Coordinates of C-alpha atoms in Angstrom, one line a residue:
M265 CA 2.5 18.5 14.7
P266 CA 2.6 18.6 10.8
Q267 CA 0.7 20.8 8.5
T268 CA -1.8 19.2 6.7
S269 CA -4.4 20.4 4.6
L270 CA -8.1 19.3 5.0
W271 CA -7.8 16.9 1.5
K272 CA -5.1 15.4 3.5
D273 CA -6.8 14.9 6.4
I274 CA -9.7 14.0 4.8
F275 CA -7.5 11.1 3.1
A276 CA -6.1 10.1 7.0
T277 CA -9.7 10.2 8.1
T278 CA -10.8 7.3 5.3
K279 CA -7.3 5.1 5.0
I280 CA -7.0 6.4 1.8
G281 CA -4.0 3.9 1.3
I282 CA -6.8 0.9 2.2
V283 CA -8.9 2.3 0.1
N284 CA -6.2 2.5 -3.0
S285 CA -5.4 -1.3 -2.6
N286 CA -9.3 -2.7 -2.3
A287 CA -9.9 -1.2 -5.5
L288 CA -7.6 -3.2 -7.4
T289 CA -9.0 -6.3 -6.0
T290 CA -12.3 -4.8 -6.9
F291 CA -11.3 -3.9 -10.3
T292 CA -10.3 -8.2 -10.0
G293 CA -12.9 -9.5 -9.4
F294 CA -15.1 -7.7 -11.7
W295 CA -12.6 -7.4 -14.9
L296 CA -13.0 -11.7 -14.3
A297 CA -16.0 -12.2 -14.1
L298 CA -16.8 -10.1 -17.1
F299 CA -13.9 -12.6 -18.2
Y300 CA -15.7 -16.0 -17.0
N301 CA -19.1 -14.7 -18.5
G302 CA -18.4 -13.7 -21.8
I303 CA -18.8 -9.7 -20.8
A304 CA -17.7 -7.5 -23.5
P305 CA -16.1 -4.7 -20.9
S306 CA -17.0 -2.1 -23.0
T307 CA -20.7 -3.0 -22.6
S308 CA -20.1 -3.0 -18.2
I309 CA -18.4 0.8 -17.6
S310 CA -21.6 2.3 -15.8
T311 CA -21.3 -0.6 -13.7
L312 CA -17.9 -0.6 -13.2
V313 CA -17.9 3.1 -12.3
L314 CA -20.8 2.6 -9.7
T315 CA -19.1 -0.2 -8.2
L316 CA -15.2 0.7 -7.4
V317 CA -16.8 4.4 -6.4
G318 CA -19.7 2.3 -4.6
S319 CA -17.2 0.0 -2.7
S320 CA -14.4 2.7 -2.2
L321 CA -17.1 4.9 0.3
I322 CA -17.5 1.5 1.7
I323 CA -14.5 1.0 2.9
A324 CA -13.9 5.0 3.2
G325 CA -16.8 5.7 5.7
S326 CA -16.1 2.2 7.8
C327 CA -12.1 3.3 8.0
A328 CA -13.5 6.3 9.3
I329 CA -16.2 4.7 12.5
N330 CA -12.8 2.7 12.6
N331 CA -10.9 6.5 13.5
Y332 CA -14.0 7.4 15.2
I333 CA -13.8 4.2 17.5
D334 CA -10.0 4.0 18.0
R335 CA -9.4 8.5 18.7
D336 CA -8.8 6.9 22.3
I337 CA -5.4 5.2 21.6
D338 CA -4.7 6.0 18.9
H339 CA -2.9 9.5 20.3
L340 CA -0.5 6.1 21.5
M341 CA 0.7 4.9 18.5
E342 CA 3.1 6.3 16.4
R343 CA 1.7 5.7 13.0
T344 CA -1.6 7.1 13.8
R345 CA -0.8 10.1 16.3
F346 CA -1.6 12.3 13.7
R347 CA -4.5 11.7 12.1
P348 CA -7.2 14.6 12.5
S349 CA -9.4 12.2 14.9
V350 CA -6.6 12.7 17.6
T351 CA -5.1 15.8 16.5
G352 CA -8.7 17.9 17.1
K353 CA -8.2 18.9 13.6
F354 CA -12.3 16.6 13.3
K355 CA -14.0 16.3 16.0
P356 CA -15.5 12.9 17.1
N357 CA -19.1 13.6 15.3
T358 CA -17.3 15.4 12.6
V359 CA -15.8 12.1 11.9
L360 CA -18.6 9.5 13.2
T361 CA -21.2 11.8 10.5
M362 CA -18.2 11.6 8.1
G363 CA -18.2 7.8 8.0
F364 CA -21.9 7.2 7.9
V365 CA -22.5 10.2 5.2
L366 CA -20.0 7.8 3.4
L367 CA -21.3 4.1 3.9
L368 CA -24.7 5.3 3.1
V369 CA -23.5 6.3 -0.1
G370 CA -21.4 3.8 -0.6
M371 CA -24.3 1.7 -0.1
L372 CA -26.6 3.9 -2.7
L373 CA -24.3 3.5 -5.2
L374 CA -23.6 -0.4 -5.1
A375 CA -27.5 -1.0 -4.6
Q376 CA -27.7 0.2 -8.4
T377 CA -25.5 -2.8 -9.6
T378 CA -27.1 -5.8 -7.4
L379 CA -28.4 -7.0 -4.8
V380 CA -25.4 -9.4 -3.9
A381 CA -23.0 -6.7 -4.5
T382 CA -24.9 -4.7 -1.9
L383 CA -25.0 -7.0 1.2
I384 CA -22.0 -8.2 0.1
G385 CA -20.1 -4.7 1.1
G386 CA -22.8 -4.4 4.1
I387 CA -21.3 -7.2 6.0
G388 CA -18.0 -6.3 4.8
A389 CA -18.4 -3.4 6.6
F390 CA -20.1 -5.1 9.6
T391 CA -17.4 -7.6 10.4
Y392 CA -14.6 -4.7 10.4
I393 CA -17.0 -1.9 12.5
V394 CA -18.6 -4.6 15.0
L395 CA -17.2 -7.5 14.9
Y396 CA -13.0 -6.3 14.7
S397 CA -13.2 -2.7 15.3
L398 CA -15.8 -3.1 18.4
W399 CA -15.0 -6.4 20.3
T400 CA -12.2 -8.8 18.8
K401 CA -9.4 -6.1 18.3
R402 CA -9.2 -5.2 22.1
H403 CA -9.9 -8.7 23.4
Y404 CA -8.4 -11.2 21.8
T405 CA -5.2 -12.3 20.0
I406 CA -8.0 -13.5 16.7
N407 CA -8.7 -10.1 15.6
T408 CA -6.4 -10.1 12.7
V409 CA -8.1 -13.1 11.3
V410 CA -11.7 -11.3 11.8
G411 CA -10.2 -8.3 10.1
S412 CA -9.8 -10.5 7.5
V413 CA -12.8 -11.1 7.0
S414 CA -13.8 -7.4 5.8
G415 CA -10.7 -6.7 4.0
A416 CA -11.6 -10.8 1.7
V417 CA -14.4 -9.0 0.5
P418 CA -13.9 -5.9 -2.1
P419 CA -13.4 -9.2 -4.9
L420 CA -16.6 -10.7 -5.0
I421 CA -18.1 -6.9 -4.7
G422 CA -16.6 -7.1 -7.9
W423 CA -17.4 -10.1 -9.1
A424 CA -21.3 -10.2 -7.9
A425 CA -21.8 -6.0 -8.9
V426 CA -21.1 -8.6 -12.8
D427 CA -22.3 -11.7 -11.7
P428 CA -24.4 -12.7 -8.3
D429 CA -24.1 -16.1 -8.7
L430 CA -20.6 -16.4 -7.6
H431 CA -18.2 -18.4 -9.3
I432 CA -16.1 -20.4 -7.7
V433 CA -13.0 -18.3 -9.0
A434 CA -14.8 -15.5 -7.1
W435 CA -14.2 -17.5 -4.0
L436 CA -10.9 -18.1 -4.3
L437 CA -10.2 -14.2 -4.8
F438 CA -11.9 -14.0 -1.0
F439 CA -9.4 -17.0 0.0
I440 CA -6.6 -15.5 -1.1
M441 CA -7.5 -12.3 -0.2
F442 CA -7.9 -13.8 3.2
I443 CA -5.1 -15.8 3.7
W444 CA -3.2 -13.0 2.7
Q445 CA -4.0 -11.1 5.7
P446 CA -2.8 -12.8 8.6
P447 CA 0.6 -12.6 7.3
H448 CA 1.1 -8.9 6.2
F449 CA -0.8 -7.9 9.4
L450 CA 0.8 -10.2 11.9
A451 CA 4.0 -9.3 10.6
L452 CA 3.3 -5.3 10.9
A453 CA 2.6 -6.2 14.4
M454 CA 5.8 -6.9 15.0
K455 CA 7.5 -4.1 14.2
R456 CA 4.9 -2.5 15.8
C457 CA 4.4 -4.8 18.9
E458 CA 5.3 -1.9 21.6
E459 CA 3.2 0.2 20.2
Y460 CA 0.5 -2.1 20.7
R461 CA 1.2 -2.8 24.1
A462 CA 1.8 0.6 24.3
A463 CA -2.0 0.8 23.1
G464 CA -3.6 -2.1 24.6
I465 CA -4.1 -4.3 21.9
P466 CA -3.7 -7.8 22.7
M467 CA -1.9 -8.8 18.8
L468 CA -0.2 -12.0 18.2
P469 CA 3.1 -10.2 19.5
V470 CA 2.6 -8.9 22.4
I471 CA 0.3 -11.2 23.9
H472 CA 2.7 -14.7 22.8
G473 CA 5.3 -13.5 21.6
F474 CA 7.5 -13.0 18.5
A475 CA 8.7 -17.2 17.8
M476 CA 4.8 -17.6 18.0
T477 CA 4.2 -15.1 15.5
K478 CA 6.4 -16.3 13.5
R479 CA 5.6 -19.8 13.2
Q480 CA 1.5 -17.9 12.9
I481 CA 3.0 -16.2 9.3
M482 CA 5.0 -19.5 7.9
V483 CA 1.8 -20.9 8.5
W484 CA -0.8 -18.9 6.8
I485 CA 2.1 -18.7 3.9
L486 CA 2.3 -21.9 3.4
C487 CA -1.6 -21.8 3.1
L488 CA -1.4 -20.4 -0.1
L489 CA 0.8 -22.9 -1.6
P490 CA -2.4 -24.5 -3.6
L491 CA -4.6 -21.8 -4.2
P492 CA -3.0 -21.0 -7.9
F493 CA -3.5 -24.2 -9.5
Y494 CA -7.4 -23.9 -8.2
L495 CA -6.9 -21.1 -10.9
S496 CA -5.6 -23.3 -13.9
S497 CA -8.6 -22.1 -15.8
L498 CA -6.5 -18.7 -16.1
G499 CA -3.7 -20.8 -17.9
V500 CA -0.3 -21.7 -17.3
T501 CA 1.4 -18.4 -17.0
F502 CA -0.8 -17.1 -14.2
V503 CA -0.5 -20.6 -12.6
V504 CA 3.6 -20.1 -12.5
I505 CA 3.5 -16.8 -11.5
G506 CA 1.2 -17.2 -8.7
T507 CA 3.3 -20.1 -7.2
L508 CA 6.9 -18.1 -7.7
L509 CA 5.3 -15.7 -5.9
N510 CA 3.9 -18.4 -3.1
I511 CA 7.6 -19.9 -3.1
G512 CA 9.0 -16.7 -2.9
W513 CA 7.5 -15.8 0.5
L514 CA 8.4 -19.0 1.7
V515 CA 11.8 -18.6 1.1
L516 CA 12.6 -15.5 2.4
G517 CA 10.6 -16.4 4.9
L518 CA 12.9 -19.1 6.3
Y519 CA 15.5 -17.8 5.0
G520 CA 15.9 -15.1 7.2
Y521 CA 13.6 -17.5 10.3
K522 CA 16.8 -17.8 12.6
K523 CA 19.8 -15.7 10.6
E524 CA 17.8 -11.9 10.8
D525 CA 16.8 -9.8 14.0
D526 CA 13.2 -10.8 14.4
I527 CA 12.1 -7.0 13.5
K528 CA 14.4 -7.0 10.0
W529 CA 12.9 -10.3 8.8
S530 CA 9.2 -8.6 9.7
V531 CA 9.9 -5.1 7.7
K532 CA 11.2 -7.7 4.6
M533 CA 8.6 -9.8 4.9
F534 CA 5.6 -7.0 5.2
V535 CA 7.5 -5.1 2.1
Y536 CA 7.2 -8.7 -0.2
S537 CA 3.3 -9.0 1.1
L538 CA 2.9 -5.8 -0.3
N539 CA 4.8 -6.3 -4.0
Y540 CA 3.5 -9.9 -3.7
L541 CA -0.7 -8.7 -3.8
T542 CA 0.1 -6.0 -6.5
I543 CA 1.9 -8.5 -8.7
L544 CA -0.5 -11.1 -8.1
F545 CA -3.7 -9.5 -9.1
I546 CA -2.1 -7.6 -11.7
S547 CA -1.4 -10.3 -13.5
M548 CA -4.7 -12.2 -13.3
I549 CA -6.2 -9.4 -15.0
V550 CA -3.0 -9.5 -17.6
V551 CA -3.2 -12.9 -18.5
T552 CA -6.7 -13.0 -19.9
L553 CA -5.4 -9.9 -22.3
F554 CA -3.4 -12.8 -24.5

């Protein structure tokens, strides 16, 4: 068992990687709300801090509670077997308490922005903890889709903190995030298929095999193709960037669909999905600066 510091154990329990990636999408929602409402960023710094810290704590708390729920199966998977909730570095009640405290503090901070942002944050936490972790994750292959709802709310939180009357663009950000997640996580599920099988998690590749999973991944990517055009108000540059990213993902998938080993194909698709999300959301911010 590797030696870790207290902070590393806390970060592992709260899944800091997920927290950080969602901070980008939350900020993008916040930034675009300022842009579309003609609000100067300099007047909204305190609201931005409350939004980012509050939403991050909600996500961190939800992830800690997820670790508490999954402590009986995490030891069966390579990527989770050294979590503090598994190794005993953190007692189960400690993990659960940490989760609820972070969740409560995050909700209180978001409440200093708008009621709608707080409500959306609560819906995201409920979806992840109850509908995903406690219900669908261990029973249905649709768990990936259900979990995608919670992963898609951060840009809505960011927007609602500025403008509770959610603009259509805010919902487009939600749909981009919602549709992006199944191909992202299904690619990971292919790579980790045997671990999920050992843990008894009914991921799509475990139950229906790689062929079905690959088809599903490609269908979800196809669903992303029209979305940049609905964000034409961000300008031609963004539409071109978004379209090229979608076509690139589609071409990558088609090129290796028959030629490559399934695991090798899934790793490439997973890595591309990470870069896709980062580039797409950063580009949304950058095009508003010129």
